mmCIF file of C-alpha atoms in Angstrom:
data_model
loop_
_atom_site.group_PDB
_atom_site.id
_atom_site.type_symbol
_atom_site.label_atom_id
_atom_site.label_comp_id
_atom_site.label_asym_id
_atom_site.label_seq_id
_atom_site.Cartn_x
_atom_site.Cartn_y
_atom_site.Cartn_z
ATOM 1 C CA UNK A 924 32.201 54.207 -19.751
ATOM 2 C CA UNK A 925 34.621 51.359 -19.278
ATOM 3 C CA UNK A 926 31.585 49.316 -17.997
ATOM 4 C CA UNK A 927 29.271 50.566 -21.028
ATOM 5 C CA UNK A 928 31.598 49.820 -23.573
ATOM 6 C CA UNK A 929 32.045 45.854 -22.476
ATOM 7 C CA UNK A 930 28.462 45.366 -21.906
ATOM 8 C CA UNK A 931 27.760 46.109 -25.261
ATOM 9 C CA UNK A 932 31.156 44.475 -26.711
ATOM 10 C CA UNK A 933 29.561 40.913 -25.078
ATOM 11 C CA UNK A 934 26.233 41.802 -25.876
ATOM 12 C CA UNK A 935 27.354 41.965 -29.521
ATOM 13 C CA UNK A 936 28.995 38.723 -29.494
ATOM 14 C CA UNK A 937 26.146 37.166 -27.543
ATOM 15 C CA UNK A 938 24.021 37.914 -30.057
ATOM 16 C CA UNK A 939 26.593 36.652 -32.986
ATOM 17 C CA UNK A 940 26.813 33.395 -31.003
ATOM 18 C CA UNK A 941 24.361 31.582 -33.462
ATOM 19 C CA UNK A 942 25.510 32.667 -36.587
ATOM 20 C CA UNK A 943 29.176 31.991 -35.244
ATOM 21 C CA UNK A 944 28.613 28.441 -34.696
ATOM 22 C CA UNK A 945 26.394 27.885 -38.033
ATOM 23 C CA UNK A 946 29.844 28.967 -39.729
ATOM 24 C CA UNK A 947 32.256 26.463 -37.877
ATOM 25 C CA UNK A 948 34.240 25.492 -34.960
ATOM 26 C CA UNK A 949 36.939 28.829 -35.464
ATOM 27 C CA UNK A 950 34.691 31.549 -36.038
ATOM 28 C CA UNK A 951 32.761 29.953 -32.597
ATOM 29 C CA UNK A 952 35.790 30.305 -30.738
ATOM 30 C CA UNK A 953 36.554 33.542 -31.641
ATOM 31 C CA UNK A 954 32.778 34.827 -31.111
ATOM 32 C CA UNK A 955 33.083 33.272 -27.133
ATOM 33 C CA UNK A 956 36.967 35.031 -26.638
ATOM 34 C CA UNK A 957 35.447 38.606 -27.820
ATOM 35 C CA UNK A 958 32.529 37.435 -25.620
ATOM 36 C CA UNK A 959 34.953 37.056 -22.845
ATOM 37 C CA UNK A 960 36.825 40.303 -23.608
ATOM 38 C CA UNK A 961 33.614 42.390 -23.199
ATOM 39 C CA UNK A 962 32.945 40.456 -19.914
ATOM 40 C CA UNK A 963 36.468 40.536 -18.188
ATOM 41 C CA UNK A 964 35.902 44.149 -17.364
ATOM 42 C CA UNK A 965 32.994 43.926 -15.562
ATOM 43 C CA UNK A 966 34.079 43.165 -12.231
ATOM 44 C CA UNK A 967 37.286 45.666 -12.318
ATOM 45 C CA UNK A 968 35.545 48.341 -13.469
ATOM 46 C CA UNK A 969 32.790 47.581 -10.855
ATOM 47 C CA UNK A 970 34.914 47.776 -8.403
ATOM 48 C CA UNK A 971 36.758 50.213 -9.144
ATOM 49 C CA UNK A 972 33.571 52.133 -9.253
ATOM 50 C CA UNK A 973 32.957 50.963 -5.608
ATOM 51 C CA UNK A 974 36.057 51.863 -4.165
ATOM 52 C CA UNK A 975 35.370 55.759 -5.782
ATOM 53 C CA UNK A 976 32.127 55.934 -4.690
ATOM 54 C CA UNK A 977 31.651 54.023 -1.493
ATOM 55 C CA UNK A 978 32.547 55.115 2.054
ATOM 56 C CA UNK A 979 35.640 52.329 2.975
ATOM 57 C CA UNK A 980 33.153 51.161 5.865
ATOM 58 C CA UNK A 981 30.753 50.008 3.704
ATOM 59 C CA UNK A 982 32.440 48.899 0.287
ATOM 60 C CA UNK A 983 32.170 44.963 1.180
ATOM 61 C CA UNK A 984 28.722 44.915 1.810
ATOM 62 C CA UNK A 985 28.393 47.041 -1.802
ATOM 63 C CA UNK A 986 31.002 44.248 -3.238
ATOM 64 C CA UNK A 987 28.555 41.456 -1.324
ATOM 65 C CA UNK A 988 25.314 42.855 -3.321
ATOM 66 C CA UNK A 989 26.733 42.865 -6.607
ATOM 67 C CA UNK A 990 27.974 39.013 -6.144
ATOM 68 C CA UNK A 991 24.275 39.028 -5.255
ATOM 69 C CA UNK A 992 23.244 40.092 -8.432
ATOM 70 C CA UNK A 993 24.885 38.142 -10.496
ATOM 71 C CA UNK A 994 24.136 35.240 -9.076
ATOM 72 C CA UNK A 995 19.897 36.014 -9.291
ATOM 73 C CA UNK A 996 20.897 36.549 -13.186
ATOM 74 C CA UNK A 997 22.446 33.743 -13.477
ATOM 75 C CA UNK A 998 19.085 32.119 -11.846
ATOM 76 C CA UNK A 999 16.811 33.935 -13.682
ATOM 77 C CA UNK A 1000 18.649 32.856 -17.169
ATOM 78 C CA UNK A 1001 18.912 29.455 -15.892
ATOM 79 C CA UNK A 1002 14.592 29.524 -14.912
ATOM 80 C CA UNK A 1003 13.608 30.701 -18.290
ATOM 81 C CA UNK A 1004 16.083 29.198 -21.098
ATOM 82 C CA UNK A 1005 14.400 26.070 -21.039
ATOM 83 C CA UNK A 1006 11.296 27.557 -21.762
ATOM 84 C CA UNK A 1007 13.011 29.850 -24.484
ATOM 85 C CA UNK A 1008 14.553 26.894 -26.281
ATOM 86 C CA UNK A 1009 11.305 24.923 -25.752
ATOM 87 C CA UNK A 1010 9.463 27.399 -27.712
ATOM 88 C CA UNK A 1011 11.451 29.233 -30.041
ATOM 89 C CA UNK A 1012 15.102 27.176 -29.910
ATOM 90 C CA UNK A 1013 18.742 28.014 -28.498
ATOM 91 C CA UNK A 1014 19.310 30.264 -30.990
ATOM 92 C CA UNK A 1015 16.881 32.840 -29.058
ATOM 93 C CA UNK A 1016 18.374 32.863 -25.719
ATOM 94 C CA UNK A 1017 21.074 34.386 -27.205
ATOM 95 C CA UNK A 1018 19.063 36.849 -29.051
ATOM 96 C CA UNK A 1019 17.107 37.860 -25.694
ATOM 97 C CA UNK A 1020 19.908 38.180 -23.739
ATOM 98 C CA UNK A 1021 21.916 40.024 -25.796
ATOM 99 C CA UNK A 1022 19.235 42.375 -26.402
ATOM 100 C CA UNK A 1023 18.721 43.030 -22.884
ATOM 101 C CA UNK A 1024 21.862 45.653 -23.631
ATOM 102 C CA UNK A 1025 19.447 47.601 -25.197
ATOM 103 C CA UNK A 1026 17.400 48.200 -22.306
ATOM 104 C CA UNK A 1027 20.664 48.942 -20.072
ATOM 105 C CA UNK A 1028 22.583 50.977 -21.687
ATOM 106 C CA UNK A 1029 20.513 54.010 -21.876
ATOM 107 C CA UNK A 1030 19.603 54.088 -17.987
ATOM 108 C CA UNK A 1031 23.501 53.294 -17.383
ATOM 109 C CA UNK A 1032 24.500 56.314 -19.585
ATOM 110 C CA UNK A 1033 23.041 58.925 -18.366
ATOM 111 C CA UNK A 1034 24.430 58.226 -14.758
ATOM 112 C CA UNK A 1035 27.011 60.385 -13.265
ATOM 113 C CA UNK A 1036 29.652 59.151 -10.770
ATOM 114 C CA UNK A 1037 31.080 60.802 -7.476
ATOM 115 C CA UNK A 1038 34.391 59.764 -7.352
ATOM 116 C CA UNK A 1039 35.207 61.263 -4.203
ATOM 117 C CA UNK A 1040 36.430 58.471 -2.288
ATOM 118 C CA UNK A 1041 40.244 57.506 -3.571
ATOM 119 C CA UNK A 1042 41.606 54.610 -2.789
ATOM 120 C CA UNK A 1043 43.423 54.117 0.444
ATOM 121 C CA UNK A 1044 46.684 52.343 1.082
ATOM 122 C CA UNK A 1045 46.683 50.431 4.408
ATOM 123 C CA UNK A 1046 49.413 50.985 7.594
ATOM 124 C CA UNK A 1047 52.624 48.744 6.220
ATOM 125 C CA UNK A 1048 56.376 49.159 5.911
ATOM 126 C CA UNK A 1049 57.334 52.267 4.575
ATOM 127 C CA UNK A 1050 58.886 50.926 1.058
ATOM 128 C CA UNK A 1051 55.951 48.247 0.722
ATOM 129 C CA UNK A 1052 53.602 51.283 1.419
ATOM 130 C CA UNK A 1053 55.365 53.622 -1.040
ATOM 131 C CA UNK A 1054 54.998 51.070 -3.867
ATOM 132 C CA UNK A 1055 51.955 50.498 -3.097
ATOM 133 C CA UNK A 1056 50.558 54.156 -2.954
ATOM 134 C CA UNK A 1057 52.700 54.475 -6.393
ATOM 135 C CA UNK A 1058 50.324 51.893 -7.740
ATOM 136 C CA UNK A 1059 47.297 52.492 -6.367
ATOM 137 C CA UNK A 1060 46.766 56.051 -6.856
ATOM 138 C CA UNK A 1061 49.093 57.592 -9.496
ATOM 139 C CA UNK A 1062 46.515 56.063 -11.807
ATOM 140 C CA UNK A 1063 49.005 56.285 -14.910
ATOM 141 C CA UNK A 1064 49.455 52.333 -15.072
ATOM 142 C CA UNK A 1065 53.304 52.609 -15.829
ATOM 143 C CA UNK A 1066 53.893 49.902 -13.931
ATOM 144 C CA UNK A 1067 51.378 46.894 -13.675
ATOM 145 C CA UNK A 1068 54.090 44.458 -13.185
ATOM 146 C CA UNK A 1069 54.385 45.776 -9.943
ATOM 147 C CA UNK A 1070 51.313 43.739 -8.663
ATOM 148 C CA UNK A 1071 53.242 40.598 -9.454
ATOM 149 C CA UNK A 1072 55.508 41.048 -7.026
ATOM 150 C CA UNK A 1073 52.972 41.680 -4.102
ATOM 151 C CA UNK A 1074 51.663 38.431 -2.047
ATOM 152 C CA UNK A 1075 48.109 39.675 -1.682
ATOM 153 C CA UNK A 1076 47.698 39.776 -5.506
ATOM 154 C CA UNK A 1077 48.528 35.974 -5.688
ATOM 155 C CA UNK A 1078 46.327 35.084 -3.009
ATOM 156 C CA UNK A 1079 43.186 37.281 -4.209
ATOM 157 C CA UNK A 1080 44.259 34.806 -7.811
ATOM 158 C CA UNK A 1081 44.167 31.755 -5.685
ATOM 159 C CA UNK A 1082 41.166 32.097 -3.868
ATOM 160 C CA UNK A 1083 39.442 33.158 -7.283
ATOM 161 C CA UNK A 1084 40.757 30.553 -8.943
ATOM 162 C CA UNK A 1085 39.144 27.798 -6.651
ATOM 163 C CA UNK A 1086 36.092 30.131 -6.402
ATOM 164 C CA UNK A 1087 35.442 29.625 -10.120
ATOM 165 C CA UNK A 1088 36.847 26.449 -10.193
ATOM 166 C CA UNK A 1089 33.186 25.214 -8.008
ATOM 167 C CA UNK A 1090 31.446 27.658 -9.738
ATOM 168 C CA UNK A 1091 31.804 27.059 -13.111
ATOM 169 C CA UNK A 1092 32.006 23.568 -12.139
ATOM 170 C CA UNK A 1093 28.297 24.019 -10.682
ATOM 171 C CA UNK A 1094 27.459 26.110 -13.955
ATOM 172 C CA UNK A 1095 28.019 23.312 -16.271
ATOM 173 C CA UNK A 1096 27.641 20.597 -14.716
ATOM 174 C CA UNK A 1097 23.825 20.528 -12.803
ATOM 175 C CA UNK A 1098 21.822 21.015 -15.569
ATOM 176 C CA UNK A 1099 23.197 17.532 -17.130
ATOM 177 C CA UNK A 1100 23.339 16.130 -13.648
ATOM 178 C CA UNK A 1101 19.708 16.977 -13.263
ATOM 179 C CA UNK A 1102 19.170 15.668 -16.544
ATOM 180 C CA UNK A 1103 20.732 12.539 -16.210
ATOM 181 C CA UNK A 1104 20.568 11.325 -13.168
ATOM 182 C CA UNK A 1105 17.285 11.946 -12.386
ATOM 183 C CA UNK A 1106 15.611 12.045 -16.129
ATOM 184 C CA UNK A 1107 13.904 15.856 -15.445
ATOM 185 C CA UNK A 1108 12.730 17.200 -19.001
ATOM 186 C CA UNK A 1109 14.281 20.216 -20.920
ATOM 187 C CA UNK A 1110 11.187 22.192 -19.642
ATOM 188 C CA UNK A 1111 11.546 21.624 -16.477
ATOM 189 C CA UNK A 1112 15.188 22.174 -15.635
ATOM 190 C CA UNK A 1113 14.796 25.346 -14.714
ATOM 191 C CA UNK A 1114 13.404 25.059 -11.331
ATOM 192 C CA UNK A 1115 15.857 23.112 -10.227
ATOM 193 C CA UNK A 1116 18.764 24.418 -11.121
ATOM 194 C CA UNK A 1117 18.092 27.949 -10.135
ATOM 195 C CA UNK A 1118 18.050 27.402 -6.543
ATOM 196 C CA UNK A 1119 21.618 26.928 -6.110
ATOM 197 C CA UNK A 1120 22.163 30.415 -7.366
ATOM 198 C CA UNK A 1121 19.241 31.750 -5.237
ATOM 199 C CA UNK A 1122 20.940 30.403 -2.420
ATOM 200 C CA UNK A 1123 24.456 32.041 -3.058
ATOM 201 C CA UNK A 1124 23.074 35.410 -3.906
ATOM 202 C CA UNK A 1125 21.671 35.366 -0.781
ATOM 203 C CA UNK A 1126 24.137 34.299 1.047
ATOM 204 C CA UNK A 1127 26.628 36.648 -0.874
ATOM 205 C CA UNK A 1128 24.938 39.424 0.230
ATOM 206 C CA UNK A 1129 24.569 38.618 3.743
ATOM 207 C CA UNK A 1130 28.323 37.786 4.055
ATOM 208 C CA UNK A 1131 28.955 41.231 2.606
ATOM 209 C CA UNK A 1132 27.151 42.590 5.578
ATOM 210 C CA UNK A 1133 28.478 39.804 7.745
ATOM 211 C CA UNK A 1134 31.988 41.054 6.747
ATOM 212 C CA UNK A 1135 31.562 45.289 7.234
ATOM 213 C CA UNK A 1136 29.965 44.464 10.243
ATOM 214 C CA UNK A 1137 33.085 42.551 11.455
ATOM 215 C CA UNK A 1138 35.602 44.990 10.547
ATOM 216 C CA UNK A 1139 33.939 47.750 12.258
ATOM 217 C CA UNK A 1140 33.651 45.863 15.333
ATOM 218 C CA UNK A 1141 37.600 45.276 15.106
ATOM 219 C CA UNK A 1142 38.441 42.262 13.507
ATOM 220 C CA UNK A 1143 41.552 42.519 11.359
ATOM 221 C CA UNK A 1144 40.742 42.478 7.230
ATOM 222 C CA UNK A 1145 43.257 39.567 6.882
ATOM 223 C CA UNK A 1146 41.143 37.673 9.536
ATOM 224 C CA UNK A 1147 38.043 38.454 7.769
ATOM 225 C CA UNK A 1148 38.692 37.602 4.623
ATOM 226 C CA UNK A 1149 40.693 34.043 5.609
ATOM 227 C CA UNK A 1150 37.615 32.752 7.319
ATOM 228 C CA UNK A 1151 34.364 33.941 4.587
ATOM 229 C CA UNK A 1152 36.908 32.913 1.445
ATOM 230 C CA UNK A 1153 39.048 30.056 2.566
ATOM 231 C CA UNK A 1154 37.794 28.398 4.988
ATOM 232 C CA UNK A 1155 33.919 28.123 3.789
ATOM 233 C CA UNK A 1156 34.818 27.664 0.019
ATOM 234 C CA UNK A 1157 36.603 24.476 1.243
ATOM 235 C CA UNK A 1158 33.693 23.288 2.890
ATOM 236 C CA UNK A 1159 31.516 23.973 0.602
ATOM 237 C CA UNK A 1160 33.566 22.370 -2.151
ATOM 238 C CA UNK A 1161 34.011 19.453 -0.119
ATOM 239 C CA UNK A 1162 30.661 18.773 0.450
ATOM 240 C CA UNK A 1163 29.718 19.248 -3.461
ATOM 241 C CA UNK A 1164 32.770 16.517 -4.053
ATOM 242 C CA UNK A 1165 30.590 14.351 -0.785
ATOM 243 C CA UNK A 1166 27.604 14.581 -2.419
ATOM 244 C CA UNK A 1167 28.930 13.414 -6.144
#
């Protein structure tokens, strides 16, 4: 329900985008924070859902094909806004993808959960594991600030920090680089700039596998996780810098 309710908070403000910026710069603003509300619970309540619902063997490749997924959206909104501002203007692409709620929400509704698998807390000190197991599963959220204090928290922000530093970096920049540079027409954009995100749901997914498949065959999480998030993002975002 968590999910339900901020799909159809950003829908709402997806859909007020136009009139928001026909009134002025403020009532923009706001329209895009609400937007953002609805859309920061997403991935929490996603995975939460994961963790509740997905044997612990398996829950990265699950995590892996939901990265996928959002990245072929992002794709498929990239391939067919130009034509939707070609033919009807910007406004629309707001319209059509806000509406798309409408089409979600009752096949989401309907679905009932398991919940049967509760989260686990891993083999640690005793007093890092008891504040741990106090936070993860008591479930009463007396004590959030409690995550502050624990190192894996700050790294998880770090590494999604310089995640979505390339990736909205990458999101805003290539259709005006494609634009630009090499003078492709509004129309057209959309071909090329979908295939980065083509790419990365692809390879999201197969990491997620890559990853599972590791851990079972006894590499340590910590291990796991330092080489597919650290050490590829860098390359990766070294190349992009190459490249400019």
């Amino acid at each position: 329900m968590v999910l339900a309710a901020g799909v159809a908070l950003w829908s709402l403000f997806t859909y007020a985008t136009p009139a928001a910026a026909a009134a002025g710069t403020l009532p923009l603003l706001l329209s895009r924070v609400m937007l953002g509300v609805g859309e920061g619970v997403a991935f929490p309540s996603i995975h939460s859902l994961i963790a509740r619902n997905v044997p612990v063997q398996n829950q990265t490749t699950a995590v892996g094909i939901v990265t996928a997924a959002s990245y072929a959206g992002t794709a498929l909104a990239f391939g067919i806004s130009p034509l939707i501002i070609s033919n009807f203007g910007w406004e629309w692409v707001f319209y059509s993808f806000a509406g798309l709620a409408l089409l979600w929400l009752p096949l989401w509704l309907p679905i009932q959960t398991v919940d049967k698998f509760q989260p686990q807390v891993a083999a640690q000190p005793a007093a890092a594991a008891g504040e741990a197991a106090e936070i993860a599963v008591s479930g009463d959220g007396s004590r959030p600030w409690a995550l502050l204090r624990r190192r894996e928290v700050w790294a998880i922000c770090a590494t999604q920090y310089a995640q979505s530093w390339g990736m909205y970096g990458l999101l805003n920049w290539l259709p005006t680089f494609f634009s630009d540079f090499y003078h492709v027409q509004l129309s057209d954009l959309g071909s090329y700039t979908l295939l980065p995100y083509v790419f990365q749901g692809g390879l999201g997914a197969a990491t997620g596998f890559l990853a599972d498949y590791l851990i079972r065959s006894g590499w340590r999480v910590g291990t796991v996780r330092k080489i597919l998030q650290v050490r590829c993002l860098s390359v990766c975002l070294s190349l992009c810098g190459y490249q400019r």
